[in-house]
CSV table of C-alpha atoms and ligand atoms in Angstrom, one decimal:
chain,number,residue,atom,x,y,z
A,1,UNK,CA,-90.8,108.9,20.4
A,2,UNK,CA,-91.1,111.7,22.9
A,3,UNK,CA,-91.3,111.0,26.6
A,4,UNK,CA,-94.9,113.0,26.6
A,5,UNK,CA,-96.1,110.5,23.5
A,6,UNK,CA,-94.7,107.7,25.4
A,7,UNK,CA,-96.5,108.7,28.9
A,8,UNK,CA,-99.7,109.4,26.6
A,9,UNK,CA,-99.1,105.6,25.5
A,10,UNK,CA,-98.9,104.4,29.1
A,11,UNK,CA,-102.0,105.8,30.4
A,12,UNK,CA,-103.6,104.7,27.2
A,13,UNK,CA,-102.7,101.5,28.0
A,14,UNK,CA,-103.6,101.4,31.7
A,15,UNK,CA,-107.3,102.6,30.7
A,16,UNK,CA,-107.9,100.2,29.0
A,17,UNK,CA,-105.9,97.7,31.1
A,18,UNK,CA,-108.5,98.6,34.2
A,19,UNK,CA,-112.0,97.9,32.7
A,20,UNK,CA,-114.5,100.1,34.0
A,21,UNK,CA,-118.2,100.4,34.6
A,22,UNK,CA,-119.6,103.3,34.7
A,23,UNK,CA,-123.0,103.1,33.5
A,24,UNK,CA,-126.0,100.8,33.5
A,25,UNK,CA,-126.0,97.3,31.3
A,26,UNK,CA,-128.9,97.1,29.4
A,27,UNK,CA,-132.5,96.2,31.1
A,28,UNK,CA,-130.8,97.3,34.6
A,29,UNK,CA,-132.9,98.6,36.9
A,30,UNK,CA,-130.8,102.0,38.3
A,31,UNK,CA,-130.1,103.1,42.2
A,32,UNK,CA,-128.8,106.5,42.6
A,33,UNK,CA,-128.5,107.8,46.0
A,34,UNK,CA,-130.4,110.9,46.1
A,35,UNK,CA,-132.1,110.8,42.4
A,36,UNK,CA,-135.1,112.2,41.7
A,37,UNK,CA,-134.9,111.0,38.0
A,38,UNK,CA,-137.9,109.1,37.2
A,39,UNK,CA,-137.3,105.3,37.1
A,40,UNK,CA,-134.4,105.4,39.5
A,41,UNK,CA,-134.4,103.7,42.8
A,42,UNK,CA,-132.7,106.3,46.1
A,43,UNK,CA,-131.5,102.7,47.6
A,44,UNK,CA,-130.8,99.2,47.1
A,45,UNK,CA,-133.9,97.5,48.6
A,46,UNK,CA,-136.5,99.6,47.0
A,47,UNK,CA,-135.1,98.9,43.5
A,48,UNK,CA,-134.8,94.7,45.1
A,49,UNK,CA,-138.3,94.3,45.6
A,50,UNK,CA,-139.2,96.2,42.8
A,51,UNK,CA,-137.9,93.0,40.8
A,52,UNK,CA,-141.0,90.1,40.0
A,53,UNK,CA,-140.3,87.3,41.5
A,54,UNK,CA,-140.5,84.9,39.2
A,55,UNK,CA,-137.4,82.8,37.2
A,56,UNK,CA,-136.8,85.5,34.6
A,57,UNK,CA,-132.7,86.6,34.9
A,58,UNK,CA,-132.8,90.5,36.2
A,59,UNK,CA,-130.0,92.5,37.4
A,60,UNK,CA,-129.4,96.3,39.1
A,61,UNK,CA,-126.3,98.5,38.7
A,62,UNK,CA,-125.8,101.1,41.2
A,63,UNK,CA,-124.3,104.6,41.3
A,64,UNK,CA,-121.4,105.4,43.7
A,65,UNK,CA,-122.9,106.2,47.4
A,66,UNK,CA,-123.0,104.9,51.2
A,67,UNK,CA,-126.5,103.1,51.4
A,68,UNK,CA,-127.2,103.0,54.9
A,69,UNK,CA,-129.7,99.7,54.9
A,70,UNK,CA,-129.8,96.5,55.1
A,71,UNK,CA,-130.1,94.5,51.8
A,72,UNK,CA,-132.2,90.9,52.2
A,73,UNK,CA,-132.3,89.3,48.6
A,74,UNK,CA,-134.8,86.3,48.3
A,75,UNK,CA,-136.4,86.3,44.7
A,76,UNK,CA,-136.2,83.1,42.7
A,77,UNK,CA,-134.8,83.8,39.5
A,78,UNK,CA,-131.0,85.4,38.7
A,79,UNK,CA,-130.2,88.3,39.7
A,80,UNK,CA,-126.9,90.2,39.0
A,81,UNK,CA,-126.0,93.1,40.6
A,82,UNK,CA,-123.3,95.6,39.9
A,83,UNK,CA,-121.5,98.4,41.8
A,84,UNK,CA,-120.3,101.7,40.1
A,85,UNK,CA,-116.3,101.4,39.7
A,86,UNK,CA,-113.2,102.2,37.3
A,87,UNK,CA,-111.6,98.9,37.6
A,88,UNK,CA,-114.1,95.5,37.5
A,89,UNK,CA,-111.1,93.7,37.8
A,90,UNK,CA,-110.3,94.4,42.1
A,91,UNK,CA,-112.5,95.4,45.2
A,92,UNK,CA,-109.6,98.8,45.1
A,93,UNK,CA,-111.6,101.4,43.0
A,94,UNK,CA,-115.2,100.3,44.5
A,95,UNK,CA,-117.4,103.5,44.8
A,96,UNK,CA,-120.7,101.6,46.5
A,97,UNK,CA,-120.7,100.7,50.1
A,98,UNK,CA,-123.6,99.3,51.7
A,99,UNK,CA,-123.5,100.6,55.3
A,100,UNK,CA,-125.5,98.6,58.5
A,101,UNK,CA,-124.4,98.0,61.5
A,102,UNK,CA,-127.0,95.7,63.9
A,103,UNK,CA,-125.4,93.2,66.2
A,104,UNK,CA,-126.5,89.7,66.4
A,105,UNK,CA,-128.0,90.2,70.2
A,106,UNK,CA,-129.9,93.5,68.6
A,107,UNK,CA,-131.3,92.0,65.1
A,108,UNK,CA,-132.1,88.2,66.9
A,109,UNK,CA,-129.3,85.8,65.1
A,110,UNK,CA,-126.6,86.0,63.1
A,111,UNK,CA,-128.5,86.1,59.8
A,112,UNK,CA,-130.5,88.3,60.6
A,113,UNK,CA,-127.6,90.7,61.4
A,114,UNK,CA,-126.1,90.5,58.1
A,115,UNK,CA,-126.1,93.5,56.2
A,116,UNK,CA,-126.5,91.5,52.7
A,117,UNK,CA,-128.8,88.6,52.8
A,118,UNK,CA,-128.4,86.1,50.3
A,119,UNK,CA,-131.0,83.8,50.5
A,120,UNK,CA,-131.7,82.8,46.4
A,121,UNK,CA,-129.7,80.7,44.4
A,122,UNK,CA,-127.6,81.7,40.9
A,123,UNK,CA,-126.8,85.6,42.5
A,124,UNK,CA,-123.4,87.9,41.5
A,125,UNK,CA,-122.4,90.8,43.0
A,126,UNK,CA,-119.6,92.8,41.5
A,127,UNK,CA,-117.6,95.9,43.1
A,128,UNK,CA,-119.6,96.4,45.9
A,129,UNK,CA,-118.8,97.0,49.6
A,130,UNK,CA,-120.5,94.9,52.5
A,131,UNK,CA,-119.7,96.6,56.3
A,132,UNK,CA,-121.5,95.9,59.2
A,133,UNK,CA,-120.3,99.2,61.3
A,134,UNK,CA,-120.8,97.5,64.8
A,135,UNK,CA,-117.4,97.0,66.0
A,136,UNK,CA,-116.3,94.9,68.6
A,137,UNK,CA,-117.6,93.3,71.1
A,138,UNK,CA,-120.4,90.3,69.6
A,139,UNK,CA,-121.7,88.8,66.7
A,140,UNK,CA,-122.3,91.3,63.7
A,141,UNK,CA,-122.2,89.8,59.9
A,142,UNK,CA,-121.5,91.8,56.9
A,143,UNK,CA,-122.8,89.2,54.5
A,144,UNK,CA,-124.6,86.1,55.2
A,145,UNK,CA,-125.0,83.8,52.4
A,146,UNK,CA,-126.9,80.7,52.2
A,147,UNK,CA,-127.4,80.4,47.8
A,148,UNK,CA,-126.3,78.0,45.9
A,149,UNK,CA,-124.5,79.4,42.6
A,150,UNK,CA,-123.4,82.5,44.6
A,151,UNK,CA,-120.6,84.4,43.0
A,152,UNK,CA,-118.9,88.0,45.0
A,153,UNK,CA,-116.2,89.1,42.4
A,154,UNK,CA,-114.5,92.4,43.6
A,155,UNK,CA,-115.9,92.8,46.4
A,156,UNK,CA,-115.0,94.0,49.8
A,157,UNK,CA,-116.5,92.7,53.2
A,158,UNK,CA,-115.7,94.4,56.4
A,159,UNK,CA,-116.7,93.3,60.1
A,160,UNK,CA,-115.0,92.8,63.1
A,161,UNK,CA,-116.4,89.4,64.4
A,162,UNK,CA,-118.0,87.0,62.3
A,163,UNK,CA,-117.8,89.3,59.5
A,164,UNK,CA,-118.9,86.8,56.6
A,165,UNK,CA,-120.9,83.7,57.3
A,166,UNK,CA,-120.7,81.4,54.2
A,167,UNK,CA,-123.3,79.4,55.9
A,168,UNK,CA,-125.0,76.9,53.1
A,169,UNK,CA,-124.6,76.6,49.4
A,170,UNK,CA,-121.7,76.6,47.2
A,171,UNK,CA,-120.6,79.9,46.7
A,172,UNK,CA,-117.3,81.5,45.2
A,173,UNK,CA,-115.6,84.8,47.0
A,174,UNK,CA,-113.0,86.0,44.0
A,175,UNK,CA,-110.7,88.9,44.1
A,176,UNK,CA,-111.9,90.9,47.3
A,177,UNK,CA,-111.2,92.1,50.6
A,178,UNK,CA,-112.0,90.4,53.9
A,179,UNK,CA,-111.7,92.4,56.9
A,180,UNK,CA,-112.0,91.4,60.3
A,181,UNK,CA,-110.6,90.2,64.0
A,182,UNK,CA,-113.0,87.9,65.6
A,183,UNK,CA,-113.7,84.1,63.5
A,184,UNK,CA,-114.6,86.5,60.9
A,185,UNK,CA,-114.8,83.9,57.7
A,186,UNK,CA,-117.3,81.4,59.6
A,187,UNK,CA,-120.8,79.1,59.0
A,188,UNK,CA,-122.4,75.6,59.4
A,189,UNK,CA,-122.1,73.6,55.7
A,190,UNK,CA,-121.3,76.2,53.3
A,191,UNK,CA,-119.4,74.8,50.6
A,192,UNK,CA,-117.2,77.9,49.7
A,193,UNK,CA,-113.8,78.8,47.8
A,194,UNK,CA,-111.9,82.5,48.3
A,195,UNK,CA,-109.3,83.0,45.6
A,196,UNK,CA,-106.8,86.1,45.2
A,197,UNK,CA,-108.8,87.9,47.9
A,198,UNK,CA,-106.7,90.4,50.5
A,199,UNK,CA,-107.7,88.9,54.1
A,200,UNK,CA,-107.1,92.3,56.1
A,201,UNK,CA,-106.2,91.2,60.3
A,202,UNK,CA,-107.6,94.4,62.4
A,203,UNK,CA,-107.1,92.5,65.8
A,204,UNK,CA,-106.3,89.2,67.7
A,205,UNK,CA,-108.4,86.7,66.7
A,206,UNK,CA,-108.8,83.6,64.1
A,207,UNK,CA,-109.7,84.1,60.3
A,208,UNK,CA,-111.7,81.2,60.0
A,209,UNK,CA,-114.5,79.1,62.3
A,210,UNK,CA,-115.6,76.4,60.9
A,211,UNK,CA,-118.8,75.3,62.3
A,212,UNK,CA,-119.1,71.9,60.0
A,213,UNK,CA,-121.2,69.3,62.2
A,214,UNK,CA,-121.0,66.3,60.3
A,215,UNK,CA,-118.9,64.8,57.7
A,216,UNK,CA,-121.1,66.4,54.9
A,217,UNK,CA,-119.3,68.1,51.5
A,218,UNK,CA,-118.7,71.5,52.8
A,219,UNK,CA,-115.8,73.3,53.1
A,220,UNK,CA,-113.5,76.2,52.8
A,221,UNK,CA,-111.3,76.2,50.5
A,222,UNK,CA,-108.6,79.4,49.9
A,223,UNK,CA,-105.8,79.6,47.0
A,224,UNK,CA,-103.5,82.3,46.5
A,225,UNK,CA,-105.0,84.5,49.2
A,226,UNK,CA,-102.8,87.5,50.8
A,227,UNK,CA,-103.2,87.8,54.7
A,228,UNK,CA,-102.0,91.2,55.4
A,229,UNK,CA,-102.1,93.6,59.5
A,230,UNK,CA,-105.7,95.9,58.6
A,231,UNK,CA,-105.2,99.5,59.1
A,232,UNK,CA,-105.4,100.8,63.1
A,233,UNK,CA,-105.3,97.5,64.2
A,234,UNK,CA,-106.6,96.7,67.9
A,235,UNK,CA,-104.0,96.3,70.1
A,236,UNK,CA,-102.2,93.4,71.4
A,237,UNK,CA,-102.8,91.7,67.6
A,238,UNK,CA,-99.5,91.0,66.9
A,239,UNK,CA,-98.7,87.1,67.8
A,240,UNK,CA,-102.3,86.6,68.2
A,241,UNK,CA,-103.7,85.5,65.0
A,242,UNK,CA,-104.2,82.0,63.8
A,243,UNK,CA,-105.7,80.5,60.4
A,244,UNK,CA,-108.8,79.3,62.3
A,245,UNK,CA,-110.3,77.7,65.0
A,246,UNK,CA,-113.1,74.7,65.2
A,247,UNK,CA,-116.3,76.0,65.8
A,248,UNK,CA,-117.6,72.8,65.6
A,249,UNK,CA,-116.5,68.9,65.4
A,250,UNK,CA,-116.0,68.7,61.7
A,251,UNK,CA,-114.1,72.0,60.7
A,252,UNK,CA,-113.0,71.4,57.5
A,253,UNK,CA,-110.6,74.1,56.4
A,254,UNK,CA,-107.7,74.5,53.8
A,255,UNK,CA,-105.4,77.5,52.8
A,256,UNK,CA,-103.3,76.9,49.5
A,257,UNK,CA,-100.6,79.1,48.4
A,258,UNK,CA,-101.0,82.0,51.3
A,259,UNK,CA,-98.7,84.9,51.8
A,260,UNK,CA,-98.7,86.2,55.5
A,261,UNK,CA,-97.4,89.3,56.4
A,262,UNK,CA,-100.1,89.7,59.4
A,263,UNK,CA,-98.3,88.5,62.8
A,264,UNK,CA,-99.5,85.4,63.8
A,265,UNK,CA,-98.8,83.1,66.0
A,266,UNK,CA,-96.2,80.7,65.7
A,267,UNK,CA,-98.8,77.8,66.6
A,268,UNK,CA,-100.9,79.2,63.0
A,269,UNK,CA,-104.1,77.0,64.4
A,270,UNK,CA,-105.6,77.2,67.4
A,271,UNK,CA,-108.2,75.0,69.3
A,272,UNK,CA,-111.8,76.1,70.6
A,273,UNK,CA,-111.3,76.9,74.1
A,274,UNK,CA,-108.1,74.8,75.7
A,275,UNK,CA,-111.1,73.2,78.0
A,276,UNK,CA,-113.0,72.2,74.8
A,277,UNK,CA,-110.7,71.7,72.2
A,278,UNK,CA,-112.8,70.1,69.7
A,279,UNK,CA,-109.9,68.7,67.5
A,280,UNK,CA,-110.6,64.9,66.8
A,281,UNK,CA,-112.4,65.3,63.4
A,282,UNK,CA,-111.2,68.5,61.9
A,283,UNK,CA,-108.7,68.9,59.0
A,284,UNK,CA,-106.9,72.2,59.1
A,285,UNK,CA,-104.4,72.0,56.2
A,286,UNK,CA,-102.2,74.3,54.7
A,287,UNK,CA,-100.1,74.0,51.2
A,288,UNK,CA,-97.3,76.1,50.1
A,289,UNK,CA,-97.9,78.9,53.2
A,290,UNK,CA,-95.4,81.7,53.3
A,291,UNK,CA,-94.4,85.0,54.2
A,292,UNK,CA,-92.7,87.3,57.2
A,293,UNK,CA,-96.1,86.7,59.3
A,294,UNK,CA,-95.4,82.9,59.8
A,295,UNK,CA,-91.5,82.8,60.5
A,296,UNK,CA,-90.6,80.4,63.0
A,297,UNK,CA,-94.0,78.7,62.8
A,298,UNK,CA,-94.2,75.8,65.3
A,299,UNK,CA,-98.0,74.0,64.3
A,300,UNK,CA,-99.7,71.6,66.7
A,301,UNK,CA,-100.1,67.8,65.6
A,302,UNK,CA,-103.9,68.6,64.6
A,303,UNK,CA,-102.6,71.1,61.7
A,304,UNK,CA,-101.8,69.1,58.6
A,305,UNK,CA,-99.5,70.3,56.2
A,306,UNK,CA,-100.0,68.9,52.7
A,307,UNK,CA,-97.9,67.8,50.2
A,308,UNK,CA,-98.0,69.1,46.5
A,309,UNK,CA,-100.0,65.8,45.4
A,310,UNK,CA,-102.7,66.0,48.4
A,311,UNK,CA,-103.2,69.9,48.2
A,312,UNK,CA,-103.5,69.3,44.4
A,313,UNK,CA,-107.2,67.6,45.7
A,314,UNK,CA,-108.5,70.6,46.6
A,315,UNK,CA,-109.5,72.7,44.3
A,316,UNK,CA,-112.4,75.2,42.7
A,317,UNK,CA,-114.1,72.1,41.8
A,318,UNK,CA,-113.8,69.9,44.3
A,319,UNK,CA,-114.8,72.7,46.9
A,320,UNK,CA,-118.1,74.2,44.9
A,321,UNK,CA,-118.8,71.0,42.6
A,322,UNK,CA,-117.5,70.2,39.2
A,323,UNK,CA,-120.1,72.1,37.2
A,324,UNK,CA,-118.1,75.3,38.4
A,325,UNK,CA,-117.4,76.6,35.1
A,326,UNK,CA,-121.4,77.1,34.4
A,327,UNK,CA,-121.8,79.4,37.0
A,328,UNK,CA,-118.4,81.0,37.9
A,329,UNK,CA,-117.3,83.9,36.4
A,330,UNK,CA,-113.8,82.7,34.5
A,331,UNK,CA,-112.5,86.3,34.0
A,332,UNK,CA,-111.8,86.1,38.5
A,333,UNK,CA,-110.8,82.5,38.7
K,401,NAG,C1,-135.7,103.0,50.2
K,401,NAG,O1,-136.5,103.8,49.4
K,401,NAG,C2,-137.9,103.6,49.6
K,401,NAG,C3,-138.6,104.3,48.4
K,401,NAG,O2,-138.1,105.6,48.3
K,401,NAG,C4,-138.3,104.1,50.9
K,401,NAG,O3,-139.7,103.8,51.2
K,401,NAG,C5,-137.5,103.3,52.0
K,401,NAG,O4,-137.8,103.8,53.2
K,401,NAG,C6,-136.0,103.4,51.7
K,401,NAG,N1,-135.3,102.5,52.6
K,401,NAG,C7,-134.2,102.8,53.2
K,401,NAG,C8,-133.6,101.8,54.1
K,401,NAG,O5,-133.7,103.9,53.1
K,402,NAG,C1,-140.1,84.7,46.2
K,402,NAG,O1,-140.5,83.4,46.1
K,402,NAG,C2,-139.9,82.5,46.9
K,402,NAG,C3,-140.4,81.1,46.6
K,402,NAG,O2,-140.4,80.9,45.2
K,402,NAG,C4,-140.2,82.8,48.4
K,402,NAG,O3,-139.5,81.9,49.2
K,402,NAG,C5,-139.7,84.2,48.7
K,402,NAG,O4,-140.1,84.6,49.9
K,402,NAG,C6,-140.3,85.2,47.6
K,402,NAG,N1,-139.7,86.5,47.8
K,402,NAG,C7,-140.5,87.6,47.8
K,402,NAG,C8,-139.7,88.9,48.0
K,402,NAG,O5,-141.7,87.6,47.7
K,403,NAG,C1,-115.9,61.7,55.1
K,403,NAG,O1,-116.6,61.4,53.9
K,403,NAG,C2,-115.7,61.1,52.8
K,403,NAG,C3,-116.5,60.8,51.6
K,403,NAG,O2,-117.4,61.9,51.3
K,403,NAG,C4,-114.8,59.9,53.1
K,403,NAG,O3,-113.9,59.7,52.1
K,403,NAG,C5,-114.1,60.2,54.4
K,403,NAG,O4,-113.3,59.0,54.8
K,403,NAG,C6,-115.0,60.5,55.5
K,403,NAG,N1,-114.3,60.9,56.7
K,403,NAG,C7,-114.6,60.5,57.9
K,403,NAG,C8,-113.7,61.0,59.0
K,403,NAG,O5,-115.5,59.8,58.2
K,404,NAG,C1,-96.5,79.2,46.5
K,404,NAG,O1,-97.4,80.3,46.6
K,404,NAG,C2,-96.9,81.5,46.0
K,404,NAG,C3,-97.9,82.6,46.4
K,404,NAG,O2,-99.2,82.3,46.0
K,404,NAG,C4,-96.8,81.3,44.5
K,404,NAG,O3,-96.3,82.5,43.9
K,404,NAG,C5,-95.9,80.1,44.2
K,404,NAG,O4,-96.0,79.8,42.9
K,404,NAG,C6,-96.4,78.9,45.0
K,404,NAG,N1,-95.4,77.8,44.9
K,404,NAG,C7,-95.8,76.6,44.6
K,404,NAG,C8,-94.7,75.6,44.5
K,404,NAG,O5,-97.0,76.3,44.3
């Protein structure tokens, strides 16, 4: 063969390697920012409540844009939505960002900050990016999600503090990007797994809060995550990031098979505040954690480091319930 038939081969192959999406599925309803085509929606909320609200199974795709709103998702029956990309399989080619940026203090709670709302049960998103544009400073949520049955495949989440709050329901956060400074993966009794997500560092800070008040079945559970130093981090990060902190007396968090390459701190946990260190009923646990980020790590006796046997406990299914499979999407796991 020649070298230009074998580079034709290559990109052939890489086509159809990357799966795109390029148009509408079938019975979508469309959002295109700026259309005046009849039928199409110019944002995401408009073409949301234009949905019935009744059990039937719907879904949206949407055109590549910034959609500067806020997105609150409540009807009762499935809903799918899907962003505009040339590569389903990773948040890297996403072409749909949806753009808000209200402060807890401004919008009256964290919720109510988010800038997608996921209050329904059985919802997917797919290649779409969440940013809540506040900055530092306070509470200000990219995504808060309280469904059960919630799956966010591709997608990309970027805050500073408290940029996703998996706050109730068993949800699933596959293949994405998680960006952040400030307890930015945080909530009360989600029950939530992140698998092969980047988990982007953009100052000092903890990835994780747990706010678990009671010995109930939530949890978060990560495997095979990358924790990677964000672009123009803040400065001062570097030996000042941990895996979490307890925002409340039952933090229950676990992180299998991590690479690090963010600098963190040689402790990896941290407590609350040192005068309120809230460490007597929390499992912070750790399996099979490596990488330049955590060289010389020295963790405090409330860390746990699990053995292969024990981490093997925690799993997909034990973190969202056994009936996983019905409801996850297999082609992210
Ligand atoms: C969304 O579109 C609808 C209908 O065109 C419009 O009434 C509404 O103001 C838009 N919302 C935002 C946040 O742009
Ligand atoms: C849809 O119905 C549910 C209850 O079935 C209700 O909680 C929710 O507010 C409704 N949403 C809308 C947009 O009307
Ligand atoms: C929490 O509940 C589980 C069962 O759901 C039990 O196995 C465990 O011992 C309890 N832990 C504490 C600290 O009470
Ligand atoms: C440890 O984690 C790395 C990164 O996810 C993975 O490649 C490796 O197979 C894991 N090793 C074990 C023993 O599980």
């Amino acid at each position: 063969m020649t070298p230009r038939i074998i580079i034709s081969l290559l990109l052939f192959t890489s086509t159809v390697l990357a799966a795109s999406r390029t148009s509408p599925p079938s019975g979508a309803l469309v959002v295109r920012a700026g259309t005046s085509t009849s039928g199409e929606y110019r944002n995401i909320s408009a073409a949301v409540q234009a949905l019935p609200n009744d059990s039937s199974s719907r879904s949206i795709f949407i055109y590549p844009g910034t959609y500067n709103e806020q997105v609150y998702i409540t009807r009762s029956g499935p809903l799918t939505i899907y962003g505009y990309t040339s590569d389903t399989s990773s948040y890297r080619s996403n072409q749909v960002n949806i753009v808000a940026s209200l402060s807890a203090q401004q919008a009256g709670s964290n919720d109510a900050s988010g800038t997608l709302r996921i209050h329904k049960d059985n919802f997917k998103l797919y290649n779409v990016n969440v940013k809540n544009g506040y900055g530092a400073g306070t509470q200000a949520i990219a995504i808060s999600q309280y469904g059960n049955k919630v799956g966010l495949y591709g997608c990309g989440f970027y805050g500073y503090q408290d940029t996703l709050l998996a706050n109730q329901g068993t949800q699933v956060y596959l293949k994405g990007y998680i960006e952040g400074a400030t307890d930015f993966i945080f909530g009360r009794q989600g029950l939530a797994y992140f698998g092969g997500n980047t988990i982007a560092v953009t100052g000092p800070g903890w990835v994780t809060a747990s706010g678990r008040q009671s010995n109930d079945s939530g949890s978060y559970v990560f495997d095979g995550n990358t924790i990677v130093l964000g672009s123009n981090p803040a400065a001062g990060t570097s030996g000042k990031v941990y895996l979490g902190r307890p925002w409340d007396q039952y933090a229950k968090v676990v992180f299998k098979n991590t690479v690090i390459t963010a600098p963190f701190n040689k402790a990896i946990w941290s407590v609350w505040h040192d005068d309120e260190q809230r460490i007597d009923h929390i499992l912070f646990a750790e399996y099979n954690t490596t990488g330049s980020g955590v060289q010389g790590a020295a963790r405090p006796s409330f860390a746990t480091v699990l053995s292969a046997s024990q981490a093997a406990q925690y799993t997909i299914g034990t973190a969202v319930g056994s009936d996983y499979a019905s409801w996850v999407d297999a082609s992210y796991v």
